[in-house]
mmCIF file of C-alpha atoms in Angstrom:
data_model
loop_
_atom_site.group_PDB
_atom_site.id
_atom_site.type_symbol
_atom_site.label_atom_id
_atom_site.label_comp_id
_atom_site.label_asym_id
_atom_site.label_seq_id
_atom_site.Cartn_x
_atom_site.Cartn_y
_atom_site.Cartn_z
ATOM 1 C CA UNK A 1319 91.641 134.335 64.345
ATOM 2 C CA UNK A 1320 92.527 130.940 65.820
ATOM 3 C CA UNK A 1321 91.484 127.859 64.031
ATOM 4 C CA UNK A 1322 88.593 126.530 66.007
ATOM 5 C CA UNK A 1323 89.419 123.229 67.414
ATOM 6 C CA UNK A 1324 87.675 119.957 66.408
ATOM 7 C CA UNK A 1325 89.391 117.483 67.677
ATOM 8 C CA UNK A 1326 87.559 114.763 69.698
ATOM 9 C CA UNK A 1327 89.373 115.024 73.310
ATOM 10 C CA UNK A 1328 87.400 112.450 75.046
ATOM 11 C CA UNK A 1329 90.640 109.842 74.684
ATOM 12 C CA UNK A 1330 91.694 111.507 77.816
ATOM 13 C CA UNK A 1331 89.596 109.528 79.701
ATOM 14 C CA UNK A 1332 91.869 106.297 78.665
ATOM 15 C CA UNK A 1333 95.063 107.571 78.771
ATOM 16 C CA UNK A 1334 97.561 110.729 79.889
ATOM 17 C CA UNK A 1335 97.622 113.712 77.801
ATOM 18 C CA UNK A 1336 101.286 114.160 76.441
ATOM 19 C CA UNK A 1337 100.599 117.868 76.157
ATOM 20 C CA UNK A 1338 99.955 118.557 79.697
ATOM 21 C CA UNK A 1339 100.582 115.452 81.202
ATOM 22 C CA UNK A 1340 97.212 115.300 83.074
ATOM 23 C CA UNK A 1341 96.116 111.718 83.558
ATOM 24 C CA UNK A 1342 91.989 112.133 83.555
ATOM 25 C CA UNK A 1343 92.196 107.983 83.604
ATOM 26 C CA UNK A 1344 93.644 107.506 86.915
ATOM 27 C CA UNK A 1345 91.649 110.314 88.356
ATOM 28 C CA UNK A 1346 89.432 108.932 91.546
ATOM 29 C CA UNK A 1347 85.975 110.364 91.363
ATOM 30 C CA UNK A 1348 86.374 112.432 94.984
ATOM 31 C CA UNK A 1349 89.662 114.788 93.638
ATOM 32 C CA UNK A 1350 87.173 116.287 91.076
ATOM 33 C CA UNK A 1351 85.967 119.034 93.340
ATOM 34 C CA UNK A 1352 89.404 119.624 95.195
ATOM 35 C CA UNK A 1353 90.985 120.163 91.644
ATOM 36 C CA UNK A 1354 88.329 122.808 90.857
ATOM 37 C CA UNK A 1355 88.489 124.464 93.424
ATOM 38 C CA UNK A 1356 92.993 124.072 93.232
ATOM 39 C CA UNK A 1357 92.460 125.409 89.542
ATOM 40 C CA UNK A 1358 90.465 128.170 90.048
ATOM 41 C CA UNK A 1359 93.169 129.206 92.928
ATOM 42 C CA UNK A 1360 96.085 128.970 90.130
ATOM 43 C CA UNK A 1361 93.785 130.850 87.369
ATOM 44 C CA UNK A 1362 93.878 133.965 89.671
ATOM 45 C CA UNK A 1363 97.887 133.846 89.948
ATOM 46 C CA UNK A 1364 97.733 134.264 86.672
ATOM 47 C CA UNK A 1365 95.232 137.051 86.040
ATOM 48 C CA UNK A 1366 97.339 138.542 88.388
ATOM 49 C CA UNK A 1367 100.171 140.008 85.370
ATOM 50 C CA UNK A 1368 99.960 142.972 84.097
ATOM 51 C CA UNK A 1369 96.389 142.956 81.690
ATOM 52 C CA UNK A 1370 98.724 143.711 78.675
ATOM 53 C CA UNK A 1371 100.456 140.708 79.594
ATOM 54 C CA UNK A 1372 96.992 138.963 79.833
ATOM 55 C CA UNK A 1373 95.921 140.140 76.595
ATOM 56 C CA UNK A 1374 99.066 139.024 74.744
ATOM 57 C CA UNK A 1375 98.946 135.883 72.475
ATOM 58 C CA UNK A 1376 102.651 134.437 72.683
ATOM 59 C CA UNK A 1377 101.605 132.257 69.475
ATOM 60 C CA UNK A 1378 99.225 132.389 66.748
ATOM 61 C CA UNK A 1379 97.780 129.311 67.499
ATOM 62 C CA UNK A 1380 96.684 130.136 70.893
ATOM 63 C CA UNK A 1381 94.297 132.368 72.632
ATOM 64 C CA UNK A 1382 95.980 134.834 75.622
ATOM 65 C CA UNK A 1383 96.080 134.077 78.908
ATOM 66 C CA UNK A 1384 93.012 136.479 79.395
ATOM 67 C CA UNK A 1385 91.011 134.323 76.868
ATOM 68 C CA UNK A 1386 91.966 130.860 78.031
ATOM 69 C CA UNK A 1387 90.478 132.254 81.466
ATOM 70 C CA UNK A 1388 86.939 133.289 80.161
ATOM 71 C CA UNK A 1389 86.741 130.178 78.526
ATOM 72 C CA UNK A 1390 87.629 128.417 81.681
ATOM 73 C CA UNK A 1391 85.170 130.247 83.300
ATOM 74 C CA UNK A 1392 82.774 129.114 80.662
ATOM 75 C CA UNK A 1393 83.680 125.469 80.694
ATOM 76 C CA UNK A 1394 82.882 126.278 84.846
ATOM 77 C CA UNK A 1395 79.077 127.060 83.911
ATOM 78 C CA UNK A 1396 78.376 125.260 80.943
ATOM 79 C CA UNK A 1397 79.216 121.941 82.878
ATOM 80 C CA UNK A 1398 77.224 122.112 85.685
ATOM 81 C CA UNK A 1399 74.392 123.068 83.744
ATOM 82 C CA UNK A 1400 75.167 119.660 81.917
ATOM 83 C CA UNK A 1401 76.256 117.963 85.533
ATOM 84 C CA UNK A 1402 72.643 119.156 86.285
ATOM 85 C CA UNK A 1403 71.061 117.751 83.270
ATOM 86 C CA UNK A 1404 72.534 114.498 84.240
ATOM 87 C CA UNK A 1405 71.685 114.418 87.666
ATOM 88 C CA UNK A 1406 67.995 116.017 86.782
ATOM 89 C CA UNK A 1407 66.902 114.078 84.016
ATOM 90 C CA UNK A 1408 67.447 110.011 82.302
ATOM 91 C CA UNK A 1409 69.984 110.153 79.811
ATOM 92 C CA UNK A 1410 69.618 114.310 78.892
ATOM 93 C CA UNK A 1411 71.530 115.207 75.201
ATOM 94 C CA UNK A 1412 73.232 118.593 76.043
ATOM 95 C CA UNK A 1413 72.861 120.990 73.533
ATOM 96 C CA UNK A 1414 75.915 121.870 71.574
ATOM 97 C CA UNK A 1415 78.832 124.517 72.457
ATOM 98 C CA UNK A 1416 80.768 126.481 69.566
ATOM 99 C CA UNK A 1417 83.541 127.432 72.232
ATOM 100 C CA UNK A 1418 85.387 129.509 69.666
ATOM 101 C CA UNK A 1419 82.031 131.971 68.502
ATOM 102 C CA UNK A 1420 81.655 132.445 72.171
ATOM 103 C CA UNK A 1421 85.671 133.637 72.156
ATOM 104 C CA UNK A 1422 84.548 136.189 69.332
ATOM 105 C CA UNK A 1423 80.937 137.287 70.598
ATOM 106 C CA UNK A 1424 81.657 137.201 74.100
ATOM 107 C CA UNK A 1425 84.858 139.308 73.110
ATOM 108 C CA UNK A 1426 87.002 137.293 75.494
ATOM 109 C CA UNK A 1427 89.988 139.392 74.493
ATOM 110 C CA UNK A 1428 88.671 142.779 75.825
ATOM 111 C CA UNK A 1429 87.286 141.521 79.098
ATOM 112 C CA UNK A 1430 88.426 143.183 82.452
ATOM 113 C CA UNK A 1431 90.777 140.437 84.276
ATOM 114 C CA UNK A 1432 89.485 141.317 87.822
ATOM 115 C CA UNK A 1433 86.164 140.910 86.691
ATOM 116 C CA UNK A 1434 86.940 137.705 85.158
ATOM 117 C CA UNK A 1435 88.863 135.804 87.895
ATOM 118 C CA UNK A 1436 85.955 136.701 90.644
ATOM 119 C CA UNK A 1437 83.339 135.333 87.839
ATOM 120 C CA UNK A 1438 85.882 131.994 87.286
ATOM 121 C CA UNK A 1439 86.127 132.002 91.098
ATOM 122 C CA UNK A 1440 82.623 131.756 91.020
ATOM 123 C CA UNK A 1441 81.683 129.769 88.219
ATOM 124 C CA UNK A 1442 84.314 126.837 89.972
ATOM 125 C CA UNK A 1443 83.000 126.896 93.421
ATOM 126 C CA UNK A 1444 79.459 126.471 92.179
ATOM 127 C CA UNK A 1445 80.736 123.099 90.012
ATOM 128 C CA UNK A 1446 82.462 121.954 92.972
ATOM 129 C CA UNK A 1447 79.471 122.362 94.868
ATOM 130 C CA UNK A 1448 76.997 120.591 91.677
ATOM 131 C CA UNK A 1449 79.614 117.871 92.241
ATOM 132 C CA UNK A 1450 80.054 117.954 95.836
ATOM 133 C CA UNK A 1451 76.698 116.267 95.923
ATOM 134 C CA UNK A 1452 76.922 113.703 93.581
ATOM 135 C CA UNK A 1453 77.378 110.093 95.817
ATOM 136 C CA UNK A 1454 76.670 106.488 95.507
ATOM 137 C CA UNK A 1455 74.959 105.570 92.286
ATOM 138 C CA UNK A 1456 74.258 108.723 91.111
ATOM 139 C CA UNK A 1457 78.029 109.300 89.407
ATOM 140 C CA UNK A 1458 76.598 106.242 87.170
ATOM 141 C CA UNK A 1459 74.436 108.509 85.710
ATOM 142 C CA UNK A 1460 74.457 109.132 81.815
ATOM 143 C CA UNK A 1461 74.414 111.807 79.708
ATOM 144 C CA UNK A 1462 75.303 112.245 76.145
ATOM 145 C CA UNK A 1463 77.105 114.719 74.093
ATOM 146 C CA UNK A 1464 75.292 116.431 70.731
ATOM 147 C CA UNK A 1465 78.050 114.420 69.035
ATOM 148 C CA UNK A 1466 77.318 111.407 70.063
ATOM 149 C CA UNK A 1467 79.882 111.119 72.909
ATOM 150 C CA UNK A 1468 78.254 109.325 76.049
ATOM 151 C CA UNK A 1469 79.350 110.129 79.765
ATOM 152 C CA UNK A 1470 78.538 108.942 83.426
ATOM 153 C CA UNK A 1471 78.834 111.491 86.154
ATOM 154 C CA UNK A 1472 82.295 110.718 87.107
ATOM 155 C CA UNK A 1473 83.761 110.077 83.868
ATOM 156 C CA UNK A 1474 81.868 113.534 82.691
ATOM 157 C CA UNK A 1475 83.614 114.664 85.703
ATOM 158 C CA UNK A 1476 87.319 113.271 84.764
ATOM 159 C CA UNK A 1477 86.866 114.376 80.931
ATOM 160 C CA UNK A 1478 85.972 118.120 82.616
ATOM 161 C CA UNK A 1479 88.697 118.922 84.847
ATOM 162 C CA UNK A 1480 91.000 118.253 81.970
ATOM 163 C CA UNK A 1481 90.049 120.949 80.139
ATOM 164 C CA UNK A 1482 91.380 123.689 82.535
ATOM 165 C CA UNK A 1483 93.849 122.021 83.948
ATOM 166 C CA UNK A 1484 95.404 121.953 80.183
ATOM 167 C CA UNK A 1485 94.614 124.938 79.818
ATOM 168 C CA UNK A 1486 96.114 126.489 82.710
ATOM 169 C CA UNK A 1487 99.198 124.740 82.065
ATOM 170 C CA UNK A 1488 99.080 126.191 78.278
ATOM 171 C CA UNK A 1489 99.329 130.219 79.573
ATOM 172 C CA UNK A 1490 101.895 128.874 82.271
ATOM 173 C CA UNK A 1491 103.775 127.505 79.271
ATOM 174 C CA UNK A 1492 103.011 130.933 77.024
ATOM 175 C CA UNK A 1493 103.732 133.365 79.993
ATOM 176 C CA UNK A 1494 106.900 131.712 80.987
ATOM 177 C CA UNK A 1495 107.973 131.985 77.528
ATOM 178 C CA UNK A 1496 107.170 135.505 76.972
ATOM 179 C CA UNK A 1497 109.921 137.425 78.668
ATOM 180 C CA UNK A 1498 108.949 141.351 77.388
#
């Protein structure tokens, strides 16, 4: 079991992540949906390996490759139904995510890898599209996190892409280092 994570990530919006190096605060609003659609593309290299390979957690504090992919694929869905809250409603509260019980109900682990990079595929080219609409005033809209944590379209937008982006260049990290 990996120790869910609690940490507050929204700094990214104000400065570069030293983990992955993405900069979310120098991000113009109109690379959002070309960096989707550029991640999903990269997440299907690497459901390409072997699914043993996929399956395999290099460390003990990190999910498999295979895992970090369903949950990109869930951070795919779960933010355009919260892009659409914001662009539907005034101000919407999204409802909260445990991201780790989905890991463990969901049984991310045991997933099939060709099913899962057609569903990510998926899952990004509908967000690119949610976003793909969003123009003018409308990326000023708000929305607020269960915590607390407030967002506008495009800074909602920079504070997403993160998340996969770090992610993908965690199992790039992990799979380059495993050498069995």
């Amino acid at each position: 079991m990996i120790e869910p994570d609690t940490k507050d990530w929204t700094w990214v919006l104000d400065r570069p992540c030293p983990e992955c190096g993405f900069d979310a605060s120098t991000l113009p609003r109109h690379e959002i949906v070309p960096l989707i659609g550029a991640n999903a593309a990269a997440w299907a290299e690497v459901l390409a390996e072997p699914p043993d390979r996929l399956r395999r957690r290099i460390r003990d504090d990190r999910w498999s490759p295979l895992e970090y992919a369903c949950h990109v694929r869930d951070v795919f869905r779960l933010y355009e139904v919260r892009l659409r809250l914001m662009l539907d409603r005034d101000d919407p509260t999204y409802p909260n995510w445990d991201q780790d019980s989905t890991a463990v109900e969901d049984r991310y682990r045991d997933q099939d890898p060709v099913v899962v990079v057609a569903e990510l595929a998926g899952a990004a080219d509908s967000l690119a599209g949610a976003f793909a609409t969003v123009h003018g005033e409308t990326w000023d809209r708000r929305g607020t996190r269960s915590d607390g944590a407030r967002f506008t379209v495009e800074t909602f937008g920079r504070y997403m892409i993160h998340d996969p982006v770090h992610h993908l260049y965690d199992v790039t990290v992990d799979l380059g280092s495993d050498h069995s």
